[in-house]
XYZ file of C-alpha atoms in Angstrom:
311
model
C 3.160 -13.621 35.224
C 1.660 -11.835 31.937
C 0.966 -14.076 29.108
C 0.275 -14.265 25.327
C -3.365 -14.863 26.285
C -3.756 -11.759 28.286
C -2.511 -9.677 25.302
C -4.908 -11.697 23.002
C -7.926 -11.030 25.466
C -7.038 -7.026 25.195
C -7.180 -7.308 21.579
C -10.368 -9.395 21.684
C -11.881 -6.655 23.970
C -10.839 -3.821 21.717
C -11.999 -5.291 18.266
C -15.393 -6.532 19.959
C -15.886 -2.920 21.020
C -15.142 -1.433 17.716
C -17.110 -3.916 15.935
C -19.939 -3.766 18.416
C -20.269 -7.544 19.136
C -19.859 -9.913 22.090
C -16.327 -10.583 23.130
C -14.829 -13.999 24.238
C -14.112 -14.102 28.050
C -10.420 -14.433 29.465
C -11.051 -18.198 30.242
C -12.286 -18.919 26.661
C -9.030 -16.987 25.196
C -6.805 -18.916 27.478
C -8.208 -22.359 26.539
C -8.259 -21.455 22.715
C -4.999 -20.315 22.797
C -3.857 -23.641 24.314
C -5.895 -25.504 21.581
C -4.188 -23.393 18.974
C -0.729 -24.202 20.122
C -1.706 -27.874 20.231
C -2.965 -27.557 16.532
C 0.413 -25.878 15.527
C 2.288 -28.676 17.451
C 0.339 -31.480 15.943
C 1.002 -29.947 12.458
C 4.576 -29.928 13.286
C 4.595 -33.515 14.447
C 2.724 -34.831 11.559
C 5.158 -32.972 9.105
C 8.178 -34.693 10.841
C 6.560 -38.107 10.706
C 5.784 -37.649 6.975
C 9.439 -36.641 6.343
C 10.574 -39.765 8.191
C 8.260 -42.045 6.241
C 9.438 -40.362 3.024
C 13.007 -40.823 4.003
C 12.338 -44.673 4.662
C 10.642 -45.239 1.467
C 13.488 -43.530 -0.487
C 16.055 -45.810 1.502
C 13.993 -48.743 0.484
C 13.897 -47.606 -3.116
C 17.622 -47.076 -3.150
C 18.333 -50.475 -1.765
C 16.038 -52.073 -4.391
C 17.920 -50.268 -7.204
C 21.361 -51.287 -5.536
C 20.118 -54.761 -5.713
C 19.305 -54.495 -9.216
C 22.576 -53.098 -10.068
C 24.574 -55.988 -8.638
C 22.453 -58.441 -10.446
C 22.957 -56.772 -13.894
C 26.357 -55.485 -13.563
C 27.943 -58.452 -15.700
C 25.484 -57.780 -18.841
C 24.902 -54.117 -18.905
C 26.151 -50.781 -17.374
C 23.806 -49.749 -14.540
C 22.012 -46.514 -14.772
C 21.932 -44.795 -11.505
C 19.180 -42.367 -10.528
C 19.997 -39.476 -8.126
C 17.659 -39.421 -5.319
C 16.947 -35.724 -4.196
C 15.262 -34.812 -1.007
C 11.555 -33.888 -1.290
C 10.526 -30.378 0.028
C 8.110 -30.766 2.984
C 6.278 -27.658 3.802
C 5.836 -27.086 7.585
C 3.297 -24.917 9.695
C 5.340 -22.379 11.569
C 4.077 -21.017 14.873
C 3.908 -17.184 14.937
C 6.758 -15.580 16.812
C 5.420 -15.883 19.690
C -5.702 3.457 43.839
C -6.923 5.338 40.675
C -5.919 4.936 37.011
C -2.596 6.104 35.795
C -0.898 6.443 32.617
C 2.695 5.311 31.882
C 5.444 5.324 29.048
C 6.801 8.431 27.365
C 4.733 10.633 25.426
C 5.131 10.405 21.511
C 3.045 11.131 18.453
C 2.104 8.223 16.292
C 0.560 7.661 12.674
C -0.865 4.733 10.792
C -1.247 3.654 7.095
C -3.107 0.510 7.938
C -5.839 -0.741 5.708
C -9.252 -0.514 6.851
C -10.053 -3.430 4.498
C -7.661 -5.865 6.440
C -9.564 -5.286 9.495
C -12.898 -5.424 7.990
C -12.244 -8.809 6.660
C -11.376 -10.104 10.166
C -14.633 -8.468 11.448
C -16.814 -10.281 9.087
C -15.109 -13.526 9.947
C -15.749 -12.697 13.725
C -19.481 -12.070 13.076
C -20.004 -15.777 11.780
C -18.443 -17.284 15.000
C -20.571 -19.691 16.766
C -18.235 -19.601 19.834
C -20.660 -18.219 22.322
C -22.225 -21.576 22.576
C -19.151 -22.614 24.860
C -19.751 -23.763 28.320
C -18.444 -21.280 30.578
C -16.399 -22.762 33.255
C -16.103 -21.048 36.557
C -12.471 -20.241 37.479
C -11.026 -22.089 40.544
C -9.031 -18.976 41.748
C -9.489 -15.314 41.658
C -6.295 -13.732 40.412
C -5.885 -10.115 41.230
C -3.120 -7.940 40.001
C -2.154 -4.238 39.618
C -1.557 -3.992 35.834
C -0.806 -1.572 32.922
C -2.200 -2.103 29.183
C -0.023 -0.292 26.574
C -0.974 -0.030 23.012
C 1.844 0.664 20.390
C 1.658 1.381 16.570
C 4.411 -0.418 14.343
C 5.203 1.297 11.166
C 6.063 -0.263 7.968
C 9.752 0.100 8.936
C 9.347 -1.478 12.317
C 9.345 1.639 14.349
C 7.233 1.323 17.469
C 5.246 4.649 18.674
C 3.225 4.819 21.771
C -0.649 4.906 21.228
C -1.926 4.690 24.678
C -0.916 3.367 28.133
C -2.968 3.424 31.296
C -3.240 1.118 34.358
C -3.732 0.900 37.949
C -1.562 0.280 41.235
C -4.701 -1.259 42.846
C -4.883 -4.961 42.707
C -8.046 -6.042 40.728
C -9.472 -9.161 39.363
C -7.422 -9.927 36.216
C -10.225 -10.599 33.708
C -12.308 -7.373 34.399
C -9.153 -5.205 34.827
C -7.596 -6.494 31.619
C -10.856 -5.543 29.723
C -11.166 -2.285 31.511
C -7.734 -0.917 31.013
C -7.632 -2.331 27.428
C -10.388 -0.214 26.435
C -9.537 2.846 28.695
C -6.025 3.004 27.311
C -7.226 2.639 23.704
C -9.976 5.238 24.062
C -9.339 7.454 27.044
C -5.626 8.222 27.159
C -5.838 12.095 26.932
C -2.322 12.331 25.313
C -3.780 10.682 22.042
C -7.012 10.525 20.202
C -9.104 7.268 20.600
C -7.884 4.257 18.645
C -10.011 3.887 15.171
C -10.749 0.547 13.455
C -8.510 1.556 10.551
C -5.367 1.547 12.986
C -5.986 -1.825 14.598
C -3.746 -3.885 11.848
C -0.768 -1.743 12.946
C -1.057 -2.177 16.649
C 0.740 -4.386 19.233
C -0.396 -4.756 22.756
C 1.692 -5.066 26.003
C 0.430 -6.256 29.335
C 2.471 -5.613 32.369
C 1.514 -7.176 35.632
C 3.081 -5.444 38.681
C 4.829 -6.681 41.736
C 7.392 -6.321 44.527
C 6.715 -2.662 45.294
C 9.246 -1.179 47.661
C 9.904 2.191 49.039
C 13.185 3.765 47.810
C 15.746 5.130 50.167
C 16.154 7.965 47.581
C 14.862 8.982 43.949
C 17.553 7.223 42.546
C 17.490 3.993 44.716
C 16.424 1.722 41.797
C 17.900 -0.243 38.902
C 17.491 0.587 35.123
C 15.776 -2.175 33.194
C 14.684 -3.868 36.328
C 12.523 -1.478 38.047
C 9.458 0.749 37.177
C 9.311 3.933 39.645
C 6.372 5.839 40.814
C 7.018 9.393 42.111
C 5.142 11.999 44.148
C 6.520 15.423 45.118
C 5.421 19.062 46.135
C 6.211 22.141 44.084
C 4.860 25.615 44.759
C 2.334 24.186 46.913
C 1.068 21.683 44.357
C 1.321 17.823 44.621
C 2.659 16.047 41.369
C 2.865 12.229 40.682
C 3.620 10.079 37.871
C 5.087 6.572 36.889
C 7.223 4.920 34.133
C 7.107 1.032 33.649
C 10.419 -0.939 33.908
C 11.093 -0.784 30.125
C 10.634 2.849 29.492
C 14.070 4.185 30.495
C 15.983 1.535 28.657
C 13.987 1.870 25.391
C 14.676 5.683 25.537
C 18.205 5.232 26.278
C 17.942 7.426 29.541
C 20.121 7.463 32.630
C 18.481 7.487 36.107
C 18.582 11.227 36.272
C 17.310 11.706 32.873
C 14.349 9.289 33.564
C 13.518 11.109 36.688
C 13.480 14.601 35.124
C 11.367 13.158 32.345
C 8.958 11.572 34.783
C 8.690 14.967 36.684
C 7.821 16.859 33.395
C 5.336 14.307 32.747
C 3.628 14.714 36.026
C 3.526 18.541 35.258
C 6.681 19.833 36.522
C 8.256 22.608 34.271
C 11.417 23.375 36.083
C 15.095 23.421 34.800
C 16.651 19.793 34.549
C 19.387 20.952 36.993
C 16.670 21.970 39.513
C 14.843 18.714 39.852
C 16.371 18.142 43.465
C 14.809 21.482 44.799
C 11.322 20.040 44.717
C 10.129 19.189 48.241
C 9.003 15.916 49.761
C 10.011 13.790 47.058
C 8.764 10.154 47.478
C 9.735 7.244 45.295
C 8.390 3.677 45.045
C 10.264 1.027 42.854
C 8.438 -2.008 41.458
C 8.984 -4.838 39.087
C 6.883 -5.874 36.032
C 6.327 -9.182 34.239
C 5.162 -8.216 30.801
C 4.043 -9.880 27.458
C 3.583 -8.604 23.886
C 1.547 -9.634 21.001
C 1.355 -8.151 17.617
C -1.957 -7.812 15.472
C -0.566 -10.412 13.236
C -0.328 -12.966 15.923
C -4.031 -12.128 17.134
C -5.343 -12.192 13.633
C -3.934 -15.683 12.760
C -5.211 -17.047 16.288
C -8.640 -15.296 15.734
C -8.922 -16.727 12.011
C -8.269 -20.154 13.380
C -10.792 -19.774 16.152
C -13.406 -18.842 13.638
C -12.808 -21.686 11.230
C -11.289 -24.586 13.072
C -11.671 -24.431 16.795
C -13.674 -27.112 18.680
C -16.275 -26.213 21.270
C -14.676 -26.247 24.725
């Protein structure tokens, strides 16, 4: 199942490439992400314990005041002090066979600050994380997958910035790194991602599974399945795919999704004529995805640079 650490690793691969520095490996990212979550949990626990201690101290003070009032009530009128709850700040965890491209084509723009990215770059260059002991993985995870980059505007609008993946199961670490960079720099629908755009990015990793041949081009479920099609038109073979979330995000019906997918593959016929193509083959599949914004990656990476302990 795709995880937050997988997306963080894609950000790490991208920024390391842009900054021309060494990248953390997937194992390091996973372990540091676990440490980071433990750090945040410890902060939360510490705040709750401090809150409890303060409440107990205030209760004790209140008892003492009550005792004083009872002793003096015959001689003088008691002066009662109103006890107000103290504000306690808490550290909140951040809201948590060949290459193919996916998702619907769209244009995007970015007004992100180059300075914000540069600050993170300077911090990264000071990191001494590469002295970590690299522990060999006990298992070899292999998946077909897609890496998607989106830009998020100041109004929260998401626009596709690059999406490429593979249907061939490959070793996870190498595959994530490869397609993080390929989708960022080599998606022919877009110009390569520049350093100035990074603060506006979000990353989505989708691990693919449960591939099944469809009985027909509409034999799949919206929101559950991605589809991969191939067909012949005027003697030429076409093919393309959409990930499971695309149709729902675009508000398409199954037929609209299929027509859009055929056009993405290069077919330029009329929408009403999509059934006239020959030898239409369709495979449905499922995807487990994770998403991470630049803000989450930056907060984690800043913590890594300043507070992480050697693994």
